[in-house]
XYZ file of C-alpha atoms in Angstrom:
718
model
C 20.130 -3.708 -30.377
C 23.485 -2.881 -28.775
C 24.021 -0.116 -31.307
C 20.625 1.399 -30.546
C 21.383 1.440 -26.811
C 24.884 2.877 -27.314
C 23.592 5.698 -29.518
C 20.623 6.469 -27.297
C 19.728 10.148 -26.927
C 17.704 11.836 -24.219
C 15.002 11.137 -23.403
C 15.713 7.408 -23.534
C 13.475 5.663 -26.037
C 14.873 2.133 -25.963
C 12.297 0.146 -23.919
C 14.870 -2.129 -22.291
C 17.107 0.711 -21.138
C 14.103 2.781 -20.046
C 12.737 0.020 -17.803
C 16.215 -0.703 -16.488
C 16.495 2.913 -15.301
C 13.065 2.822 -13.688
C 13.740 -0.493 -11.907
C 17.090 0.826 -10.626
C 15.261 3.850 -9.180
C 12.682 1.566 -7.551
C 15.486 -0.563 -6.106
C 17.821 2.136 -4.804
C 15.409 4.812 -3.557
C 14.106 2.799 -0.556
C 17.583 1.471 0.327
C 19.232 4.902 0.349
C 16.390 6.830 1.998
C 15.739 4.272 4.727
C 19.228 5.061 6.028
C 18.205 8.727 6.221
C 14.911 7.835 7.957
C 12.973 9.277 5.001
C 9.940 7.424 3.592
C 10.855 5.905 0.246
C 7.656 7.309 -1.256
C 9.225 10.769 -1.192
C 12.394 9.476 -2.822
C 10.471 7.966 -5.717
C 8.624 11.236 -6.338
C 11.867 13.235 -6.248
C 13.568 10.677 -8.504
C 10.713 11.037 -10.969
C 11.131 14.831 -10.928
C 14.892 14.626 -11.520
C 14.775 12.034 -14.301
C 11.559 13.277 -15.922
C 11.028 15.716 -18.812
C 11.141 18.744 -16.492
C 14.346 17.561 -14.784
C 17.375 16.144 -16.568
C 15.147 14.762 -19.324
C 16.399 11.192 -18.992
C 12.913 9.705 -19.229
C 9.763 10.898 -20.904
C 6.346 10.597 -19.261
C 5.010 8.526 -22.121
C 2.100 6.118 -22.324
C 4.051 3.233 -20.749
C 4.763 5.272 -17.612
C 1.215 6.639 -17.507
C -0.414 3.196 -17.844
C 1.790 1.630 -15.154
C 1.313 4.668 -12.919
C -2.461 4.598 -13.356
C -2.449 0.933 -12.364
C -0.441 1.874 -9.268
C -2.972 4.532 -8.308
C -5.849 2.090 -8.746
C -3.847 -0.468 -6.745
C -3.525 1.887 -3.768
C -7.284 2.374 -3.613
C -7.960 -1.322 -4.288
C -5.646 -2.430 -1.458
C -7.308 0.063 0.894
C -10.675 -1.573 0.204
C -9.212 -5.076 0.249
C -7.395 -4.768 3.586
C -10.057 -2.867 5.492
C -11.750 -4.729 8.342
C -15.346 -4.885 7.112
C -16.739 -5.450 10.598
C -14.905 -2.392 11.914
C -15.876 -0.535 8.751
C -19.561 -1.194 9.398
C -19.111 -0.440 13.081
C -17.422 2.891 12.293
C -19.522 3.852 9.267
C -21.018 6.905 10.963
C -17.592 7.943 12.135
C -16.296 7.592 8.576
C -19.194 9.664 7.284
C -18.499 12.309 9.929
C -14.811 12.436 9.050
C -15.670 12.445 5.335
C -17.858 15.516 5.826
C -15.224 17.222 8.002
C -12.436 16.591 5.508
C -14.609 17.709 2.591
C -16.433 20.735 4.001
C -13.569 22.398 5.893
C -11.099 22.348 2.950
C -13.925 23.233 0.554
C -14.772 26.381 2.526
C -11.162 27.427 3.137
C -10.090 26.668 -0.443
C -13.027 28.468 -2.038
C -12.751 31.611 0.086
C -8.956 31.864 -0.149
C -9.083 31.367 -3.934
C -11.720 34.076 -4.318
C -10.366 36.693 -1.916
C -6.594 36.036 -2.048
C -6.061 34.763 -5.580
C -8.958 36.784 -7.064
C -10.395 33.993 -9.188
C -14.073 33.911 -10.126
C -16.526 31.874 -8.053
C -16.636 28.919 -10.449
C -12.848 28.559 -10.472
C -12.693 29.126 -6.707
C -15.256 26.377 -6.020
C -13.307 23.999 -8.260
C -10.079 24.794 -6.371
C -11.910 24.247 -3.088
C -13.023 20.793 -4.225
C -9.490 20.195 -5.492
C -7.949 20.444 -2.013
C -10.892 18.740 -0.276
C -10.026 15.448 -1.968
C -6.990 13.395 -1.024
C -5.117 10.253 -2.025
C -4.184 7.435 0.368
C -0.575 7.775 -0.709
C 0.717 6.915 2.772
C -1.480 3.815 3.087
C 1.362 1.410 2.171
C 3.302 2.865 5.120
C 0.603 2.188 7.730
C -0.121 -1.192 6.158
C 3.524 -2.194 6.467
C 3.525 -1.061 10.111
C 0.670 -3.497 10.822
C -1.928 -0.899 11.888
C -4.182 -1.112 8.823
C -7.020 -2.425 10.998
C -6.749 0.358 13.588
C -9.884 2.419 14.150
C -8.196 5.623 12.943
C -7.176 3.977 9.662
C -10.650 2.492 9.159
C -12.277 5.866 9.711
C -9.870 7.586 7.328
C -10.230 5.008 4.561
C -14.024 5.162 4.770
C -13.962 8.959 4.817
C -11.664 9.019 1.778
C -14.317 7.403 -0.381
C -16.841 10.004 0.744
C -14.717 13.125 0.284
C -13.242 11.992 -3.034
C -16.698 11.154 -4.376
C -18.076 14.543 -3.329
C -15.048 16.364 -4.756
C -15.357 14.550 -8.081
C -19.097 15.240 -8.178
C -18.335 18.950 -7.775
C -15.914 18.599 -10.691
C -18.633 16.914 -12.787
C -21.109 19.691 -11.966
C -18.593 22.450 -12.789
C -17.805 20.798 -16.121
C -21.531 20.520 -16.834
C -22.043 24.191 -15.982
C -19.321 25.278 -18.410
C -21.128 23.338 -21.105
C -24.577 24.535 -20.021
C -25.822 21.001 -19.292
C -26.767 21.217 -15.595
C -30.495 20.587 -15.632
C -32.915 18.058 -14.156
C -31.917 15.471 -16.761
C -28.240 15.913 -15.832
C -28.883 15.256 -12.140
C -31.176 12.300 -12.856
C -28.659 10.749 -15.249
C -25.761 11.242 -12.807
C -27.692 9.830 -9.826
C -28.966 6.754 -11.654
C -25.583 5.973 -13.208
C -23.783 6.176 -9.841
C -26.410 3.980 -8.148
C -26.226 1.412 -10.955
C -22.432 1.400 -10.799
C -22.390 0.929 -7.014
C -24.919 -1.907 -7.093
C -23.099 -3.751 -9.882
C -19.740 -3.603 -8.089
C -20.914 -4.333 -4.547
C -23.498 -7.010 -5.393
C -22.363 -8.623 -8.636
C -18.577 -8.635 -8.126
C -18.723 -10.868 -4.988
C -20.919 -13.400 -6.811
C -18.582 -13.511 -9.805
C -15.534 -13.723 -7.527
C -16.914 -16.565 -5.395
C -17.827 -18.560 -8.500
C -14.416 -17.962 -10.103
C -12.349 -18.896 -7.032
C -14.430 -22.060 -6.532
C -14.043 -23.200 -10.130
C -10.536 -21.999 -11.004
C -7.604 -23.071 -8.831
C -4.809 -21.848 -11.130
C -2.869 -19.205 -9.176
C -1.904 -17.105 -12.190
C -5.486 -17.055 -13.453
C -6.686 -15.934 -10.005
C -4.242 -13.022 -9.964
C -5.210 -11.949 -13.493
C -8.859 -12.146 -12.437
C -8.129 -9.700 -9.613
C -6.526 -7.270 -12.087
C -9.587 -7.591 -14.322
C -11.869 -6.717 -11.404
C -9.759 -3.672 -10.496
C -9.841 -2.260 -14.012
C -13.480 -3.248 -14.576
C -14.480 -1.396 -11.413
C -12.508 1.647 -12.584
C -14.097 1.582 -16.051
C -17.613 1.270 -14.599
C -16.883 4.234 -12.322
C -15.806 6.389 -15.243
C -18.900 5.353 -17.199
C -20.960 6.453 -14.190
C -19.325 9.894 -14.231
C -16.832 9.582 -11.363
C -13.111 8.848 -11.286
C -11.797 5.280 -11.596
C -10.234 5.366 -8.128
C -13.734 5.123 -6.612
C -14.397 1.993 -8.660
C -11.076 0.439 -7.606
C -11.863 1.081 -3.939
C -15.344 -0.453 -4.218
C -13.855 -3.434 -6.084
C -11.556 -3.960 -3.098
C -14.534 -3.870 -0.737
C -16.436 -6.317 -2.953
C -13.573 -8.858 -3.004
C -12.552 -8.247 0.617
C -13.946 -11.491 2.020
C -12.827 -13.569 -0.946
C -9.129 -12.729 -0.536
C -8.182 -13.406 3.129
C -5.192 -11.541 4.526
C -3.385 -14.860 5.140
C -3.946 -16.259 1.658
C -1.215 -16.700 -0.962
C -3.330 -14.650 -3.370
C -3.272 -11.643 -1.018
C 0.483 -11.994 -0.755
C 0.784 -11.934 -4.549
C -1.537 -8.954 -4.907
C 0.378 -6.909 -2.320
C 3.776 -7.977 -3.632
C 3.184 -6.995 -7.254
C 1.543 -3.717 -6.258
C 4.215 -2.625 -3.788
C 7.114 -3.831 -5.935
C 6.052 -2.451 -9.326
C 2.789 -0.602 -9.875
C 2.779 1.760 -6.875
C 6.430 2.838 -7.406
C 5.598 3.540 -11.075
C 2.741 5.768 -9.930
C 4.988 7.729 -7.574
C 7.631 8.189 -10.266
C 4.977 9.325 -12.748
C 3.724 11.924 -10.225
C 7.277 13.221 -9.803
C 7.633 13.619 -13.565
C 4.897 16.265 -13.499
C 6.977 18.596 -11.317
C 8.571 21.516 -13.166
C 11.019 23.326 -10.884
C 11.645 26.060 -13.465
C 8.023 27.195 -13.342
C 8.492 28.211 -9.714
C 11.315 30.559 -10.637
C 10.022 32.280 -13.766
C 6.433 32.844 -12.618
C 5.584 34.517 -9.297
C 1.893 33.769 -9.842
C 2.701 30.066 -9.639
C 4.434 30.560 -6.287
C 1.491 32.578 -4.991
C -1.046 29.931 -6.043
C 1.109 27.147 -4.626
C 1.594 28.961 -1.309
C -2.119 29.720 -0.819
C -3.251 26.211 -1.764
C -0.512 24.484 0.243
C -1.178 26.451 3.427
C -4.910 26.075 2.888
C -4.840 22.301 2.453
C -2.479 21.738 5.407
C -4.563 23.879 7.755
C -7.875 22.480 6.503
C -6.882 18.825 6.620
C -5.354 19.228 10.073
C -8.520 20.898 11.361
C -10.593 18.033 9.914
C -8.327 15.433 11.540
C -8.332 17.347 14.853
C -12.132 17.656 14.817
C -12.428 13.924 14.171
C -10.129 12.978 17.061
C -11.965 15.313 19.425
C -15.370 14.031 18.323
C -14.452 10.363 18.772
C -11.858 10.712 21.572
C -8.871 9.381 19.658
C -5.281 9.919 20.823
C -2.601 12.154 19.309
C -0.887 9.309 17.451
C -4.179 8.481 15.758
C -4.497 12.189 14.939
C -1.118 12.029 13.188
C -2.158 8.932 11.233
C -5.461 10.493 10.130
C -3.707 13.731 9.143
C -0.944 11.865 7.306
C -3.365 9.658 5.386
C -5.708 12.504 4.431
C -3.196 15.228 3.519
C -1.592 13.905 0.327
C -2.915 15.502 -2.857
C -2.428 13.394 -5.986
C -5.142 11.386 -7.726
C -8.324 13.460 -7.582
C -6.255 16.654 -7.493
C -4.545 15.757 -10.754
C -7.874 14.790 -12.286
C -9.509 18.082 -11.308
C -6.539 20.199 -12.420
C -6.175 18.508 -15.807
C -9.909 18.669 -16.510
C -10.081 22.318 -15.440
C -6.983 23.184 -17.476
C -8.460 21.635 -20.623
C -11.751 23.539 -20.326
C -11.631 26.741 -22.402
C -14.331 29.165 -21.310
C -13.485 32.023 -23.714
C -10.700 33.662 -25.706
C -8.699 36.877 -25.462
C -8.838 39.503 -28.241
C -5.589 37.982 -29.506
C -7.162 34.552 -29.784
C -5.429 33.117 -26.716
C -7.594 30.607 -24.816
C -8.883 31.554 -21.375
C -8.933 28.357 -19.344
C -11.024 27.499 -16.312
C -7.754 26.757 -14.497
C -4.741 28.594 -15.885
C -1.138 27.448 -16.198
C -0.211 28.996 -12.845
C -2.787 26.796 -11.122
C -1.528 23.756 -13.030
C 2.101 24.276 -11.988
C 1.164 25.432 -8.483
C -0.911 22.294 -7.961
C 2.079 20.129 -8.843
C 4.067 21.876 -6.097
C 1.158 21.296 -3.711
C 1.299 17.592 -4.589
C 5.044 17.424 -3.856
C 4.822 19.248 -0.509
C 1.708 17.476 0.765
C 2.968 14.034 -0.264
C 6.226 14.704 1.605
C 4.536 15.939 4.787
C 1.907 13.167 4.598
C 4.528 10.438 4.318
C 6.613 11.779 7.208
C 3.601 12.349 9.458
C 1.976 8.995 8.723
C 5.246 7.170 9.335
C 5.926 8.957 12.613
C 2.390 8.597 13.938
C 2.115 5.037 12.646
C 5.337 3.970 14.336
C 4.183 5.390 17.662
C 0.749 3.820 17.272
C 2.330 0.470 16.415
C 4.559 0.725 19.512
C 1.585 1.667 21.646
C -0.437 -1.276 20.377
C 2.551 -3.589 20.647
C 3.338 -2.634 24.231
C -0.255 -3.305 25.261
C -0.175 -6.793 23.764
C 3.456 -7.836 24.130
C 2.890 -9.817 27.320
C -0.057 -11.705 25.851
C 1.795 -12.440 22.613
C 4.841 -13.749 24.425
C 2.897 -15.911 26.844
C 0.375 -17.362 24.440
C 1.892 -17.634 20.964
C 5.468 -18.564 21.785
C 4.829 -22.320 21.828
C 2.306 -22.600 19.005
C 3.208 -25.434 16.627
C 0.727 -26.614 14.002
C 0.978 -29.931 12.181
C -0.947 -30.774 9.001
C -1.251 -34.535 8.496
C -2.086 -35.133 4.839
C -2.650 -38.242 2.773
C -4.615 -36.780 -0.159
C -3.150 -34.427 -2.753
C -6.475 -32.757 -3.564
C -6.980 -31.711 0.080
C -3.438 -30.720 1.004
C -3.709 -27.091 -0.062
C -7.030 -26.686 1.766
C -5.559 -28.091 4.995
C -2.565 -25.752 4.794
C -4.879 -22.792 4.177
C -6.795 -23.709 7.340
C -3.519 -23.708 9.253
C -2.625 -20.289 7.814
C -6.041 -18.979 8.844
C -5.890 -20.075 12.495
C -2.237 -19.430 13.283
C -1.015 -16.374 15.165
C 0.550 -13.536 13.171
C 3.923 -14.098 14.855
C 4.097 -17.759 13.866
C 5.877 -17.857 10.499
C 8.013 -20.989 10.798
C 6.292 -23.420 13.170
C 4.036 -25.213 10.699
C 4.717 -28.865 9.863
C 3.368 -31.010 7.020
C 3.377 -34.736 7.787
C 2.831 -37.707 5.493
C 2.888 -41.285 6.773
C 4.107 -44.003 4.389
C 3.265 -47.598 5.178
C 6.384 -49.759 5.247
C 4.668 -52.445 3.216
C 3.582 -50.187 0.320
C 5.526 -49.949 -2.924
C 8.412 -47.662 -1.833
C 9.019 -45.710 -5.052
C 5.371 -44.969 -5.769
C 4.573 -44.055 -2.145
C 7.641 -41.850 -1.909
C 6.704 -39.939 -5.050
C 3.111 -39.422 -3.925
C 4.178 -38.357 -0.426
C 6.817 -35.921 -1.665
C 4.327 -34.390 -4.086
C 1.879 -33.699 -1.246
C 4.563 -32.205 0.972
C 5.945 -30.059 -1.855
C 2.459 -28.642 -2.404
C 2.163 -27.890 1.321
C 5.550 -26.142 1.343
C 4.743 -24.093 -1.767
C 1.340 -23.048 -0.381
C 2.958 -21.815 2.816
C 5.798 -20.094 0.954
C 3.300 -18.174 -1.176
C 2.028 -16.628 2.064
C 5.582 -16.035 3.388
C 5.231 -18.866 5.907
C 7.708 -21.723 6.262
C 6.149 -25.204 6.274
C 8.523 -27.905 7.510
C 8.002 -31.217 5.709
C 8.129 -34.563 7.493
C 7.936 -38.028 5.916
C 7.605 -40.934 8.330
C 7.683 -44.641 7.531
C 5.391 -46.591 9.824
C 3.041 -49.531 9.484
C 0.572 -47.880 11.889
C -0.765 -44.423 10.975
C -1.922 -43.647 14.519
C 1.462 -44.462 15.999
C 3.191 -42.476 13.259
C 1.151 -39.316 13.825
C 1.266 -39.614 17.617
C 5.018 -40.095 17.545
C 5.572 -36.954 15.476
C 3.203 -34.959 17.714
C 5.348 -35.781 20.724
C 8.679 -35.441 18.942
C 7.873 -31.935 17.660
C 5.837 -30.775 20.700
C 2.836 -29.980 18.504
C -0.027 -27.884 19.958
C -2.484 -28.106 17.022
C -3.138 -30.993 14.644
C -5.101 -30.660 11.385
C -6.494 -33.779 9.699
C -8.458 -34.200 6.489
C -11.723 -36.147 6.460
C -13.643 -37.880 3.714
C -17.432 -37.962 3.892
C -17.632 -41.014 1.630
C -19.585 -43.684 3.562
C -16.990 -46.423 3.113
C -14.397 -44.211 4.817
C -16.496 -43.286 7.860
C -15.573 -46.258 10.035
C -11.923 -45.924 9.071
C -11.918 -42.184 9.802
C -13.655 -42.745 13.143
C -11.059 -45.325 14.233
C -8.148 -43.143 13.089
C -9.403 -39.994 14.814
C -10.264 -41.779 18.048
C -6.807 -43.293 18.156
C -5.160 -39.892 17.770
C -7.472 -38.281 20.347
C -5.731 -40.204 23.113
C -3.261 -37.305 23.106
C -5.359 -34.829 25.110
C -2.834 -31.993 25.081
C -3.233 -31.313 21.352
C -6.114 -29.356 19.840
C -7.267 -31.487 16.912
C -9.112 -30.199 13.839
C -10.778 -32.559 11.375
C -11.574 -30.635 8.210
C -13.660 -31.560 5.183
C -13.031 -28.968 2.453
C -15.604 -28.925 -0.318
C -14.493 -25.497 -1.556
C -11.730 -22.970 -0.723
C -11.962 -21.261 2.656
C -11.926 -17.857 0.964
C -15.261 -18.620 -0.723
C -17.031 -19.477 2.541
C -20.006 -17.152 2.967
C -21.080 -17.831 6.577
C -19.976 -19.889 9.560
C -22.224 -22.118 11.679
C -20.654 -23.060 15.029
C -22.178 -25.692 17.316
C -20.877 -25.639 20.909
C -21.869 -28.284 23.499
C -23.033 -27.546 27.038
C -20.258 -26.966 29.592
C -17.677 -26.313 26.856
C -16.592 -23.205 28.769
C -15.516 -25.410 31.685
C -12.961 -27.240 29.587
C -9.233 -26.557 29.810
C -8.733 -25.578 26.162
C -11.901 -23.528 25.722
C -10.256 -20.143 25.144
C -7.508 -21.676 23.040
C -9.800 -23.140 20.386
C -12.113 -20.128 20.604
C -9.199 -17.794 19.835
C -8.308 -19.933 16.810
C -11.912 -19.924 15.630
C -12.129 -16.148 16.126
C -8.962 -15.722 14.061
C -10.377 -17.959 11.327
C -13.562 -15.896 11.132
C -11.647 -12.603 11.092
C -9.419 -13.801 8.249
C -12.104 -15.427 6.124
C -14.928 -13.000 6.823
C -18.596 -13.817 6.797
C -21.067 -13.841 9.636
C -21.239 -16.488 12.361
C -24.272 -18.316 13.718
C -23.520 -19.703 17.181
C -25.629 -22.607 18.470
C -24.827 -23.109 22.145
C -26.206 -23.121 25.671
C -27.480 -19.817 27.063
C -24.651 -19.301 29.567
C -22.100 -18.897 26.751
C -23.926 -15.928 25.207
C -22.627 -13.291 27.700
C -19.079 -14.462 27.050
C -19.476 -14.092 23.275
C -20.933 -10.610 23.720
C -17.965 -9.515 25.788
C -15.521 -10.967 23.286
C -17.300 -9.241 20.437
C -17.063 -5.842 22.107
C -13.269 -6.061 22.115
C -12.755 -7.829 18.784
C -15.966 -7.524 16.769
C -17.296 -10.030 14.290
C -20.760 -10.276 12.768
C -22.636 -13.004 14.640
C -26.021 -14.275 15.779
C -26.726 -16.502 18.768
C -29.317 -19.282 19.032
C -29.804 -21.376 22.145
C -29.197 -25.030 21.347
C -28.603 -28.072 23.529
C -30.473 -30.980 21.939
C -27.889 -32.825 19.836
C -30.506 -35.459 18.981
C -32.209 -32.846 16.800
C -29.089 -32.133 14.741
C -31.147 -32.190 11.543
C -32.142 -28.601 12.355
C -28.551 -27.545 11.843
C -28.424 -29.026 8.349
C -31.161 -26.571 7.388
C -29.105 -23.673 8.759
C -26.014 -24.440 6.682
C -25.975 -23.383 3.040
C -23.679 -25.035 0.489
C -21.305 -22.036 0.747
C -21.212 -22.177 4.572
C -18.752 -23.814 6.950
C -20.324 -25.717 9.819
C -18.114 -26.324 12.860
C -18.833 -28.864 15.605
C -16.959 -28.464 18.894
C -16.642 -31.951 20.375
C -15.249 -33.600 23.475
C -13.740 -36.821 24.732
C -15.543 -39.152 27.163
C -15.357 -38.370 30.895
C -15.053 -34.601 30.354
C -17.696 -31.950 31.233
C -18.848 -31.090 27.686
C -19.113 -34.675 26.436
C -22.485 -36.143 25.528
C -23.361 -39.555 24.128
C -24.556 -38.148 20.792
C -20.987 -37.152 19.925
C -20.240 -40.834 19.279
C -22.733 -40.668 16.412
C -21.209 -37.555 14.817
C -19.768 -39.480 11.863
C -23.155 -41.019 11.151
C -24.727 -37.551 11.315
C -22.101 -36.197 8.954
C -22.716 -38.936 6.382
C -26.463 -38.570 6.643
C -26.935 -34.788 6.732
C -23.698 -32.983 5.839
C -22.015 -35.078 3.158
C -21.887 -32.183 0.656
C -21.094 -29.458 3.217
C -17.840 -27.872 4.309
C -17.420 -28.899 7.940
C -14.838 -28.710 10.691
C -14.634 -30.822 13.849
C -12.728 -29.375 16.797
C -11.473 -31.557 19.652
C -10.078 -29.131 22.266
C -7.165 -29.606 24.607
C -8.569 -31.480 27.600
C -6.414 -31.923 30.670
C -7.557 -33.077 34.076
C -7.544 -30.478 36.841
C -4.422 -31.876 38.464
C -2.539 -31.521 35.173
C -4.039 -28.178 34.133
C -1.806 -25.611 32.510
C -2.228 -21.872 32.005
C -5.288 -22.380 29.841
C -7.298 -24.023 32.608
C -10.354 -22.055 33.783
C -11.707 -23.005 37.186
C -15.436 -23.347 37.854
C -15.341 -20.270 40.112
C -14.998 -18.046 37.053
C -18.442 -19.104 35.913
C -20.404 -18.745 39.137
C -21.353 -15.231 38.017
C -23.424 -15.476 34.817
C -22.128 -12.096 33.601
C -18.595 -13.606 33.435
C -16.041 -10.985 34.423
C -13.653 -11.122 31.462
C -11.091 -8.877 33.093
C -10.531 -11.560 35.671
C -9.573 -14.054 32.987
C -6.691 -11.821 31.851
C -4.020 -14.063 30.463
C -6.319 -16.670 28.909
C -8.618 -14.338 27.066
C -5.899 -11.911 26.022
C -4.866 -14.333 23.310
C -8.058 -13.684 21.373
C -7.336 -9.970 21.024
C -3.686 -10.223 19.988
C -3.439 -13.046 17.453
C -4.149 -10.865 14.421
C -1.672 -8.130 15.406
C 1.498 -7.936 13.386
C 4.608 -8.362 15.541
């Protein structure tokens, strides 16, 4: 082995040495270029050009590079679908369609006309070149995602429009290929339409069902990650079988699994980590390996083609981005982000060029093949890819940084005032529920809170010390590992106490906890015990308490049913628990059915305008008829009861029977009980809302300022 490495010739063929070189490039490119304020994406492309077969010939663009690079390309599109805010996506669907048509039609017209009149190609070749520059690759998406603006309206519009323009561009490619083979007839169009519809329905309808079943049945973390890879490649294969490129299938696979992989979950962290650390860099290096600098010197036709296409795509994509911002009144930083995301030419461009280059339409008298796209177009397109990827990365980074600052400055005051003191404690005494309780904490916490989570286990002094210690440490280790997988620090606490209530209460005070999460068993023989334990802990009124019964993982929850008592809005901690619930819904997806008194409906409408979720409202006040709610909750739903303590405005006598109701009607359901912070008026803190705010039934949200601001800033990255 050592002899083979020592005698290695160029290009390097030894697999160990080859991967060592690639990993060194992946490691050093970001470190060196970050000091020069240059996006590392550009560095990886340039490194690929220098080390590739057209550079110094150190590495060959063989099957190993191509396979890893293809996975990286699919990963980019998959992450775009996975991280998109589906509620915003639906809300902005017409805007995405409008942008998709802008960014397809304008480049298509400019590219076709410039190819015909300036480059003097025939109409078929010119149309193919027009479709070539109308597509784009979300190469700069990792940049905006890292900046924490992936859920911005401009990004949502661009991601949605990408699917449209790439699909149309690839359909043009399919039609051109069919025309060269003389196959464009009624049967061709029928076959293409039916195959695309079948592919879309399978991915968008069947993938979520398979995913929900798999994540409910299989808890092994490695198996879950491999399952995600299978779905990415399966979506890509189905797309190619339908006659379109695999990137469309990867994007739709991301949309299909969007709600099953919450942004706060350890699985999402693993998916992003592997993609950004390995697959996406391999793709960028593989793109760089296609660049042949010598072709630009020896062939003036290549320079001419590259110049016309480069200028055409820059002008066309900017006009499309400008038209979109003017149509929907977006600001100049959003214009930069849209332009940066939609400019890069890579995936569909490469597909169109390679397909066109391989199509031979005739031969010269000397027997030389006449290709649909000649070698000058092939080499010129590679230069277009290099230039557009460079400009796209720089523009997206600059615009994204300004947009992130703009968003951050608007929310900085709210973040500082509301999230600074958030401390969440998970009290666990069952190994099988520990991970679920930690996941709930990860789903309700603010984005800025990465080290103020605590896992507590109480050990009775009279229990067998060795056995209790082992069991307790195992639970806490699981809690710590679950948090670490999501890049969140969970601080473990073991307390020895002969009274569980005193033990938990003592740790709440010692660590100044704001939120407490408890597990609950719906087994009848535990109901009385659970009721006594919870009531004892509820004496601490300055802690929001959550009692959670997990039947299945939060990520597999399909819908949320939320039951709110009358006068809940008059309680001190109303906006605090509502912000946590809103965050939970945003992270886990699914629609929400609110059952509450009529005067809460205007408040929910106003909240939804600023931070939209998919919800329905039903007036409900009769807690005696709670059986109705059991019919509303499916086995894949989470039902949440907002409760109260005696002598407070939202309390009613039926709340004392909640444990009986749970045993009778909801034993097999996922449910969550919320006991809000409740402080008397004389002790009220910043969360307290006076009755005067609710004299007007329209509820002026602007007047609530500080309290309600929390809801709109929790999901923002710091």
